[in-house]
CSV table of C-alpha atoms and ligand atoms in Angstrom, one decimal:
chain,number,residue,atom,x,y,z
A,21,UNK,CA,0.0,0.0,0.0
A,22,UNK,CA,1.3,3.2,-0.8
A,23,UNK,CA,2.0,4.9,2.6
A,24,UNK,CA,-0.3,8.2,3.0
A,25,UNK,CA,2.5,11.0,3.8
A,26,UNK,CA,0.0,13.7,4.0
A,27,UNK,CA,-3.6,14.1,5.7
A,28,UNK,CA,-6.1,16.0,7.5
A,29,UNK,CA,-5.9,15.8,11.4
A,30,UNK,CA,-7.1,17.5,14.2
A,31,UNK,CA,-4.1,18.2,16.7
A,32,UNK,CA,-5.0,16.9,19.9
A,33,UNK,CA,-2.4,18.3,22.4
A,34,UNK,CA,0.0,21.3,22.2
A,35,UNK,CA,1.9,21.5,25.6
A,36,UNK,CA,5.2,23.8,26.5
A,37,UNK,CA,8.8,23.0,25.7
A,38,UNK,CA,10.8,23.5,28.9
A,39,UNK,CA,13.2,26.1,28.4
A,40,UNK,CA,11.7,27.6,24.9
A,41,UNK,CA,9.8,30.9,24.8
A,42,UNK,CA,8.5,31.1,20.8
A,43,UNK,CA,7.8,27.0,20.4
A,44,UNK,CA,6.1,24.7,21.7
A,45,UNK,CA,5.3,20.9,21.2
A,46,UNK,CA,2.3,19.5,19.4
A,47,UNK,CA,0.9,15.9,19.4
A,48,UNK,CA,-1.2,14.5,16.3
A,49,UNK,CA,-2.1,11.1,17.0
A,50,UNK,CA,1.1,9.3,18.0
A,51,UNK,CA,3.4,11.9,16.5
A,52,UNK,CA,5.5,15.3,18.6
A,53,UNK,CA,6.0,17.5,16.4
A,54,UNK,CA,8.0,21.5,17.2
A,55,UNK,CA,5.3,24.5,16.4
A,56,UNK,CA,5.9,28.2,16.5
A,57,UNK,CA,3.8,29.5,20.0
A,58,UNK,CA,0.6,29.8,19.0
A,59,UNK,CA,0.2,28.4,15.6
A,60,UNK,CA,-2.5,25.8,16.4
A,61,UNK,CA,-4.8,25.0,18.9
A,62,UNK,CA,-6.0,21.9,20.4
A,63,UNK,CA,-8.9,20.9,17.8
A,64,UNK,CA,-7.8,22.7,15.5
A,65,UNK,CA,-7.4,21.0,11.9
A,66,UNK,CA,-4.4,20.8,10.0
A,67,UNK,CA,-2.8,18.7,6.7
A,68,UNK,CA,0.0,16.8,8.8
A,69,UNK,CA,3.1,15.6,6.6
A,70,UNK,CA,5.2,12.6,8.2
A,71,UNK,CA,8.5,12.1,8.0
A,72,UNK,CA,9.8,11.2,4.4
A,73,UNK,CA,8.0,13.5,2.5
A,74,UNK,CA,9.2,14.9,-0.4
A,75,UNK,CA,7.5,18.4,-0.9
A,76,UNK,CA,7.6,20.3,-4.3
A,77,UNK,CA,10.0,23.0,-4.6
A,78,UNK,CA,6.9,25.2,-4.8
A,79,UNK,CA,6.3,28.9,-3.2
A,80,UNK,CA,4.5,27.2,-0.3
A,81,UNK,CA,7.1,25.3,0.3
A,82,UNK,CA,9.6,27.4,0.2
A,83,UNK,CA,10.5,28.2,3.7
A,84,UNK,CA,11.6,25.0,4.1
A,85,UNK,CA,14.5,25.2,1.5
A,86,UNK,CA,17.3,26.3,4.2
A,87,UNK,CA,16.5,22.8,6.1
A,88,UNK,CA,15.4,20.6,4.2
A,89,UNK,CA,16.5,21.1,0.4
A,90,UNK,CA,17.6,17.9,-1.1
A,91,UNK,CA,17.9,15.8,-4.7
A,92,UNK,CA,16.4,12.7,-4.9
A,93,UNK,CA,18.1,11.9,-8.3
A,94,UNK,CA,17.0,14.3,-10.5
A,95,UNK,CA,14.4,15.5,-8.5
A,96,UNK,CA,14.9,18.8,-6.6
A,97,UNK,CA,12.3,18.9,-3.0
A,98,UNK,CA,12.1,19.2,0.1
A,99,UNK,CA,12.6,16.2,2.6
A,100,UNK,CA,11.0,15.9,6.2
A,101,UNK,CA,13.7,14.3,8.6
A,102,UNK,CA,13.6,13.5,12.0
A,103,UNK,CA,14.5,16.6,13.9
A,104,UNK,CA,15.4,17.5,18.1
A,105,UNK,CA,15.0,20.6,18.7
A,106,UNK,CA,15.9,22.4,22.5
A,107,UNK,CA,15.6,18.2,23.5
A,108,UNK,CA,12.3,18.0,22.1
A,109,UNK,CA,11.9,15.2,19.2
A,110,UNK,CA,10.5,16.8,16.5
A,111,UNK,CA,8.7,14.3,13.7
A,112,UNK,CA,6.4,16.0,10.6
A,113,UNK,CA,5.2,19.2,9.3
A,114,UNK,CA,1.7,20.8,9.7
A,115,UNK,CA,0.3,23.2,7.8
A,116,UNK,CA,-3.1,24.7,7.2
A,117,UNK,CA,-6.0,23.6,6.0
A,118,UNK,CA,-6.1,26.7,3.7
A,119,UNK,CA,-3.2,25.6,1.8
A,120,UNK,CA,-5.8,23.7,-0.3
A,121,UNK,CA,-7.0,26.7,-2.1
A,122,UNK,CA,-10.8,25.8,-0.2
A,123,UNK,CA,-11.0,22.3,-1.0
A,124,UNK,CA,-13.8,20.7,1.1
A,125,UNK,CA,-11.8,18.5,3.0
A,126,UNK,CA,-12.8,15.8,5.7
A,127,UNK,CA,-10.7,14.3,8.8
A,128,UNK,CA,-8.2,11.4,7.8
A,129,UNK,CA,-8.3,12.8,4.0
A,130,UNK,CA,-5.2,12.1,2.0
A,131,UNK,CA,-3.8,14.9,0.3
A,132,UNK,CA,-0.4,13.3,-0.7
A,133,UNK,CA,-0.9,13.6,-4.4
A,134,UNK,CA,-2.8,17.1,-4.0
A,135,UNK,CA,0.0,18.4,-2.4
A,136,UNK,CA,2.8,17.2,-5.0
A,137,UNK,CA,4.6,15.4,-2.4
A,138,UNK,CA,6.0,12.0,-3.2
A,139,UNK,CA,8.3,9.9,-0.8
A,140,UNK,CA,11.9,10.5,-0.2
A,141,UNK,CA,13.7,7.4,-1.2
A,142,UNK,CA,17.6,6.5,-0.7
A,143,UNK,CA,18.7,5.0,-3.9
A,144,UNK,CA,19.0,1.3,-4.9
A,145,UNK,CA,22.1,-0.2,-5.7
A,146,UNK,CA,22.5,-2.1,-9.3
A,147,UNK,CA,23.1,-5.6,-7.2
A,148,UNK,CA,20.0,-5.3,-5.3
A,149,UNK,CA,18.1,-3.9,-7.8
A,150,UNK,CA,18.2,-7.0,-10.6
A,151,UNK,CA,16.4,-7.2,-13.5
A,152,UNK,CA,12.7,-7.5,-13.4
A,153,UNK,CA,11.0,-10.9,-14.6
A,154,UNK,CA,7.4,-9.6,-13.6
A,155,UNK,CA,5.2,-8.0,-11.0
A,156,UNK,CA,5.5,-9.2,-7.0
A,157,UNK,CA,3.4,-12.2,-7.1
A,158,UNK,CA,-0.8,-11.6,-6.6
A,159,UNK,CA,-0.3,-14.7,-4.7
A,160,UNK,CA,1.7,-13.1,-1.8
A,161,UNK,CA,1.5,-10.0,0.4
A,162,UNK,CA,4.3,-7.2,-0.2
A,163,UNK,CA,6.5,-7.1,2.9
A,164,UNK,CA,5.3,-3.7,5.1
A,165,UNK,CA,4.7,-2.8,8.4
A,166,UNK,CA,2.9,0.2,9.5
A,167,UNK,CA,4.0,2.7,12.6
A,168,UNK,CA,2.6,2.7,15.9
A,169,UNK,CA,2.7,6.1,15.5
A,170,UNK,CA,0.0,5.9,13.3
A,171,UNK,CA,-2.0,3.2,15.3
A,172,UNK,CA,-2.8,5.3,18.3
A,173,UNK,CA,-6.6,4.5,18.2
A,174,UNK,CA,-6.3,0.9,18.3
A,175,UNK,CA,-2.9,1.2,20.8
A,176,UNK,CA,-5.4,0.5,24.0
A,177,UNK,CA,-6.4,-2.9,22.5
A,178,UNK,CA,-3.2,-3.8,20.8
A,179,UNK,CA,-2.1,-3.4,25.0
A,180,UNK,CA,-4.6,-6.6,26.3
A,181,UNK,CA,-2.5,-9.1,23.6
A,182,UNK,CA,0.7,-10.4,24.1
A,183,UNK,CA,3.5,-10.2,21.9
A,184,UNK,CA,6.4,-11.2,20.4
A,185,UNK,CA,9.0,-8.5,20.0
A,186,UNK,CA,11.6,-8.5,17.0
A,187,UNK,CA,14.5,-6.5,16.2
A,188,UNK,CA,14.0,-4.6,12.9
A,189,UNK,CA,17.1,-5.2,10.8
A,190,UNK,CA,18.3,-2.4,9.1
A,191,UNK,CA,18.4,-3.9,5.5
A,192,UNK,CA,16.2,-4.9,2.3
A,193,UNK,CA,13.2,-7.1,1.9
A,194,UNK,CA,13.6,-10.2,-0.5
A,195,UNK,CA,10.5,-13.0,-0.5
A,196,UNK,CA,11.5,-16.1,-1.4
A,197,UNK,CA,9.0,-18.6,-2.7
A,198,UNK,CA,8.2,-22.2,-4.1
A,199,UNK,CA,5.0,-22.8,-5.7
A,200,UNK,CA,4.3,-26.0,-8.2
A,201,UNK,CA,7.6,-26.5,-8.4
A,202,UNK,CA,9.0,-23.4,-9.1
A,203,UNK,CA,11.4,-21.2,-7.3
A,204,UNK,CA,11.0,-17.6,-7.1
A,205,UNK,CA,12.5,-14.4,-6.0
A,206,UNK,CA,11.5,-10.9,-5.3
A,207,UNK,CA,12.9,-8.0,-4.0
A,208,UNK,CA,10.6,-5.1,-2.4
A,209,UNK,CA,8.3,-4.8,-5.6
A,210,UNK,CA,9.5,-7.2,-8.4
A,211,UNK,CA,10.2,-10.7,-9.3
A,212,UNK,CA,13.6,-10.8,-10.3
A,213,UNK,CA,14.8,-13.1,-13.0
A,214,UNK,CA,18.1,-15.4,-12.0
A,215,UNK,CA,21.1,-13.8,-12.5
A,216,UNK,CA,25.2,-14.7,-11.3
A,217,UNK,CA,25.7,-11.0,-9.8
A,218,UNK,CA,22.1,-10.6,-7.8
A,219,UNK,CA,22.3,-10.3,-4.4
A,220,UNK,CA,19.0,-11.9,-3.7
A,221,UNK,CA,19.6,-14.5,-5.7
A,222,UNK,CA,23.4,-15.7,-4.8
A,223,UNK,CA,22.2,-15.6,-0.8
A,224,UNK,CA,19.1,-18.3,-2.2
A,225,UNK,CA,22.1,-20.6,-3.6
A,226,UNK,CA,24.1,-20.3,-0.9
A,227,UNK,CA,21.8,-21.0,1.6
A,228,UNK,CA,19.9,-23.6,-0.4
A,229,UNK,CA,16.7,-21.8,-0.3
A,230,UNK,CA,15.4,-23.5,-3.3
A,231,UNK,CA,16.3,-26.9,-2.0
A,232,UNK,CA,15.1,-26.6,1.3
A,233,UNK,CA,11.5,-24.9,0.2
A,234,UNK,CA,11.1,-27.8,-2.3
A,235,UNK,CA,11.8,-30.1,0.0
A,236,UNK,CA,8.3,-28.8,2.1
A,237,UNK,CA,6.9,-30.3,-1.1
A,238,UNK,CA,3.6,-27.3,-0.3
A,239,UNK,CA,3.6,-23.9,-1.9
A,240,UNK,CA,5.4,-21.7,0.5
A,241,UNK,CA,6.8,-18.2,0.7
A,242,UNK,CA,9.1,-17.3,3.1
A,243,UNK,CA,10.4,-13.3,4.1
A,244,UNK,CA,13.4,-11.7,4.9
A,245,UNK,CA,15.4,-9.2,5.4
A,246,UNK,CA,18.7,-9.2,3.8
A,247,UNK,CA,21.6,-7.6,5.2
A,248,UNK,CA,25.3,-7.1,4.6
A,249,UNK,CA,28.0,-5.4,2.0
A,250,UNK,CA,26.6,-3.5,-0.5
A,251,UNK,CA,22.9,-2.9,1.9
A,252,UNK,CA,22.4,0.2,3.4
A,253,UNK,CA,25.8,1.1,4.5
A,254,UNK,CA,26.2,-2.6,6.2
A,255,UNK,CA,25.7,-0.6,9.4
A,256,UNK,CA,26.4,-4.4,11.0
A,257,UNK,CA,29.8,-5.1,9.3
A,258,UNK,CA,29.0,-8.3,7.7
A,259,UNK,CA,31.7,-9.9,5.3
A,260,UNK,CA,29.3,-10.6,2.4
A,261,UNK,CA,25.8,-10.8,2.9
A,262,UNK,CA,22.8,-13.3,4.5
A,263,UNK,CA,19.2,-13.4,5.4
A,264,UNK,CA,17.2,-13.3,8.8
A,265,UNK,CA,13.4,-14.2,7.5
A,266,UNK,CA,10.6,-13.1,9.7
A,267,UNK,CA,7.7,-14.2,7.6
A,268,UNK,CA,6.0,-17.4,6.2
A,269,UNK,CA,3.0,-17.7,4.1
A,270,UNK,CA,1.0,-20.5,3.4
A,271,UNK,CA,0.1,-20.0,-0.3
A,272,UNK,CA,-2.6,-22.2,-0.9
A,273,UNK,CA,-4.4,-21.2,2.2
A,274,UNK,CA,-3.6,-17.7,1.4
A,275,UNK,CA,-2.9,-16.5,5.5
A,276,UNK,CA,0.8,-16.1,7.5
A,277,UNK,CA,2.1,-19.0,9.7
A,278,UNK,CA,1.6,-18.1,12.8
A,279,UNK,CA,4.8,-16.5,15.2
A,280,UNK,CA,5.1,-19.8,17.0
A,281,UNK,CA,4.5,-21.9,13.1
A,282,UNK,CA,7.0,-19.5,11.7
A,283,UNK,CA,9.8,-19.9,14.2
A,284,UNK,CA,9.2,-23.6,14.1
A,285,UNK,CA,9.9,-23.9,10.7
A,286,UNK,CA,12.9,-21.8,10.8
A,287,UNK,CA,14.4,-24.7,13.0
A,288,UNK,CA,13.0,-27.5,10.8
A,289,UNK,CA,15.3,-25.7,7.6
A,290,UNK,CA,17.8,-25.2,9.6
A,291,UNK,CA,17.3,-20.9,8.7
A,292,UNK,CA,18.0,-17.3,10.7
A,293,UNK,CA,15.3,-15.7,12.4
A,294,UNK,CA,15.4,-11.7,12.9
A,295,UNK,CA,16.2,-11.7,16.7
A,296,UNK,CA,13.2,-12.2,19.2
A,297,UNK,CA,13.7,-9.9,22.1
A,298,UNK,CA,10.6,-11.1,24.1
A,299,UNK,CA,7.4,-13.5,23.3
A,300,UNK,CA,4.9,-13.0,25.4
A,301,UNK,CA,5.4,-8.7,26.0
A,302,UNK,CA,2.7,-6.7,27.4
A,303,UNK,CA,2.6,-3.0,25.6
A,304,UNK,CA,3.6,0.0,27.9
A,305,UNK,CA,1.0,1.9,28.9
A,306,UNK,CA,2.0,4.6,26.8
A,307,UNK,CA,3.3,5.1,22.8
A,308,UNK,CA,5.8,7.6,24.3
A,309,UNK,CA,7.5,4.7,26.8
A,310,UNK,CA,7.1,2.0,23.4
A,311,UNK,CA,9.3,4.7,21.7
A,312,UNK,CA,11.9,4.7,24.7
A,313,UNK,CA,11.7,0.6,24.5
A,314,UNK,CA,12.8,0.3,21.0
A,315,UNK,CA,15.6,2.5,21.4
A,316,UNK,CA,18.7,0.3,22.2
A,317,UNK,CA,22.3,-1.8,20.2
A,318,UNK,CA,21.5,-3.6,17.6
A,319,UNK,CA,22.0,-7.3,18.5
A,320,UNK,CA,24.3,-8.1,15.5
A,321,UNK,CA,26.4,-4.8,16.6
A,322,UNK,CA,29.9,-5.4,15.5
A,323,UNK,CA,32.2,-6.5,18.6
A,324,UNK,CA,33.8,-2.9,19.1
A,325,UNK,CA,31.5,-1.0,17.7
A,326,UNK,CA,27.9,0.0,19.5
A,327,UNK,CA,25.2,-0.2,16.5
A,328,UNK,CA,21.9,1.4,17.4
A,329,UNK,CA,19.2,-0.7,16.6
A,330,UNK,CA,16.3,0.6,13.8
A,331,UNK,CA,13.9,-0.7,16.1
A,332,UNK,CA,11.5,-3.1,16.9
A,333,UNK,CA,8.6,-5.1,14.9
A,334,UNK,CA,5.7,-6.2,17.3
A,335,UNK,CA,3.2,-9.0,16.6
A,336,UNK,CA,0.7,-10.6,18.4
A,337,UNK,CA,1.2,-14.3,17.7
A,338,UNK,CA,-1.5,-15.0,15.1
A,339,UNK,CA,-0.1,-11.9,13.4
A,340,UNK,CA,-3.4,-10.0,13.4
A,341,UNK,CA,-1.4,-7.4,15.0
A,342,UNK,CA,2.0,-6.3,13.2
A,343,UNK,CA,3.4,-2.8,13.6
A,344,UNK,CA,6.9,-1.3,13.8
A,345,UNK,CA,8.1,1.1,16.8
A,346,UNK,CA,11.1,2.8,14.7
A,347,UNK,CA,14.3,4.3,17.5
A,348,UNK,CA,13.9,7.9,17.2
A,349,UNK,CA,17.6,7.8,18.2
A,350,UNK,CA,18.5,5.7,15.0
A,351,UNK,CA,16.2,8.4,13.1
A,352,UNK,CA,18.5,11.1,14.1
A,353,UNK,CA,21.6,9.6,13.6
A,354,UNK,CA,20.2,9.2,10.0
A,355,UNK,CA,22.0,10.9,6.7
B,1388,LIG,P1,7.9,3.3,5.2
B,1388,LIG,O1,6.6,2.6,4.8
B,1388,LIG,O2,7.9,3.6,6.6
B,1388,LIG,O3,8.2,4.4,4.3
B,1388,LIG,P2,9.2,1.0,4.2
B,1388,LIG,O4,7.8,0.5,3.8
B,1388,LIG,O5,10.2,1.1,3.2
B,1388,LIG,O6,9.1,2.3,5.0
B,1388,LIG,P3,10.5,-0.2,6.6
B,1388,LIG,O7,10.5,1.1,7.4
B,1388,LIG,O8,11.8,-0.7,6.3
B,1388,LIG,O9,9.7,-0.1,5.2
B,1388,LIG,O10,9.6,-1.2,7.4
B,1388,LIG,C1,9.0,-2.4,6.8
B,1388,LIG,C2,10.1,-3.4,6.4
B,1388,LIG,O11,10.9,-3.8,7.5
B,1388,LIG,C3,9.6,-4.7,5.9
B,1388,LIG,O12,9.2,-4.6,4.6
B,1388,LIG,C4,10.8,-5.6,6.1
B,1388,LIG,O13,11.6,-5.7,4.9
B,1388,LIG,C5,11.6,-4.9,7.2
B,1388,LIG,N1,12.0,-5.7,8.4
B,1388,LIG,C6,13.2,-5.6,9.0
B,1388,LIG,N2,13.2,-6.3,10.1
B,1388,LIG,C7,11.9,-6.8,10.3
B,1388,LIG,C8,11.3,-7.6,11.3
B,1388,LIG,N3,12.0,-8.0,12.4
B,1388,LIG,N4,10.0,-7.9,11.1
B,1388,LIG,C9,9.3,-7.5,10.1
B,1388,LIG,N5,9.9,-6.8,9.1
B,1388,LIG,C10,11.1,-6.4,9.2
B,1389,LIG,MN1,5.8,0.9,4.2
B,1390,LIG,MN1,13.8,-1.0,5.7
């Protein structure tokens, strides 16, 4: 799904900043977010951008050029980064309503595409990116997770199951899959045909992914994320590169193995796991203390070297729940 960047909200808290005379800090759902003093109101509406947007160099947008002008290739914009400003985190942009030239809007509205704004991506290297055989299978879900951040209204019931608690890897997706008899592989949003030099494919052959899915003899696909040289920095310091899968989907049936189902057959092929920091975790009472708890090392941090961790994916264990709880201290220590 393509993530909404840009919507109508109503702010629902704008409280003091210790310290700080002209701003102050405003709370949309589960976000904080730096305001001049007096901008908005509690109640008031507002078109809320999240972090990653790409705005249009456009007049409106311009007063965010000194910081936040950036290329995305060709592209000239302005990106929305994490920011902490006098100790206070500082996550989005809102603007007014009236920005949409008296466009009848309604609360939860997207108005990504009205707004120009697309979403700031890092670029893909040639050895991740392959060559394209086809579309990511109909028959299996995309890899995403959405942020808690974003979940507030359902947080208080999410808080009566308990969970398992992953570390997010800091890498890229690959779904690997074998249905009547055939072996696939995809990256983020493709298929990839086989090649010698792709990375997706030479971690299958080397860790006999093919093999060992055939050998289930059902129609299987199984999730991961890929880490090591040549992947976002290799912030990890891997010597080449491997796979830690947190995903299996029963094709046929159409539905996710279950946590426990999932981890089971992890053992049975003998395959890595993303890290499971707790099983049967109970959800702080607040989204501001779940923020606090995903901050921490990474648990493949290099021996001399203290890696902070991108965060956390939490599942109930029949999946119904899945959400991620990104470190807002890996956020800032972002390029
Ligand atoms: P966004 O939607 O926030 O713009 P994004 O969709 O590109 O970003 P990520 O922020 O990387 O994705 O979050 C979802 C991805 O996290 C999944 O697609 C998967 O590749 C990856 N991931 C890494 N570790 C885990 C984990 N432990 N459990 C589930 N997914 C994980
Ligand atoms: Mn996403
Ligand atoms: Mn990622």
């Amino acid at each position: 799904m393509e993530r909404i960047l840009a919507s109508i909200v109503v702010i629902d808290d704008v409280a003091p900043i210790p310290g700080a005379d002209l701003i102050e800090v405003a709370t949309v759902k589960g976000w904080k977010l730096v305001i001049k003093k007096g901008e908005y109101q509690p109640g008031d509406a507002a078109i809320y951008c999240e972090i990653d947007s790409f705005l249009p160099v456009t007049p409106d947008f311009e007063f965010l050029r000194k910081s936040s002008y950036r290329k995305m290739g060709d592209t000239e914009g302005f990106r929305l980064k994490t920011l902490k400003l006098r100790g206070q985190i500082s996550q989005g942009l809102l603007l007014p309503v009236d920005m949409l030239n008296g466009h009848v809007h309604t609360l939860g509205e997207d108005v990504t595409a009205k707004l120009g704004i697309i979403k700031y991506e890092a670029p893909i290297p040639a050895s991740l990116a392959g060559i394209m055989k086809g579309g990511f299978p109909s028959f299996i879900p995309k890899t995403d997770e959405e942020r808690i951040q974003n979940l507030s209204g359902e947080y208080d019931t999410f808080r009566t199951h308990p969970c398992y608690v992953t570390e997010k890897l800091d890498g890229s997706s690959v779904t690997y899959y074998h249905r009547d008899g055939e072996f696939g592989v995809c990256s983020r949003n493709l298929e990839l045909r086989e090649s010698d030099d792709n990375t997706l494919w030479k971690v299958a052959r080397k860790l006999d992914i093919p093999g060992k899915l055939a050998a289930l003899g059902s129609n299987i696909a199984v999730q991961g994320e890929l880490i090591g040289e040549g992947i976002q920095g290799n912030p990890y310091d891997l010597r080449g590169q491997t796979v830690y899968f947190f995903n299996a989907f029963n094709i046929n049936a159409g539905e996710y193995l279950s946590m426990p189902a999932f981890l089971a057959l992890m053992q049975e092929l003998t395959l890595q796991h993303v890290p499971v920091l707790e099983e049967t975790f109970l959800l702080p009472d607040t989204i501001g203390e779940l923020l606090s708890f995903a901050e921490g090392a990474a648990l493949l941090s290099p021996a001399n070297k203290r890696v902070e961790r991108e965060g956390l994916v939490i599942r109930s264990a029949d999946r119904r729940i899945s959400f991620k709880v990104i470190s807002n201290k890996f956020l800032l220590g972002e390029a």
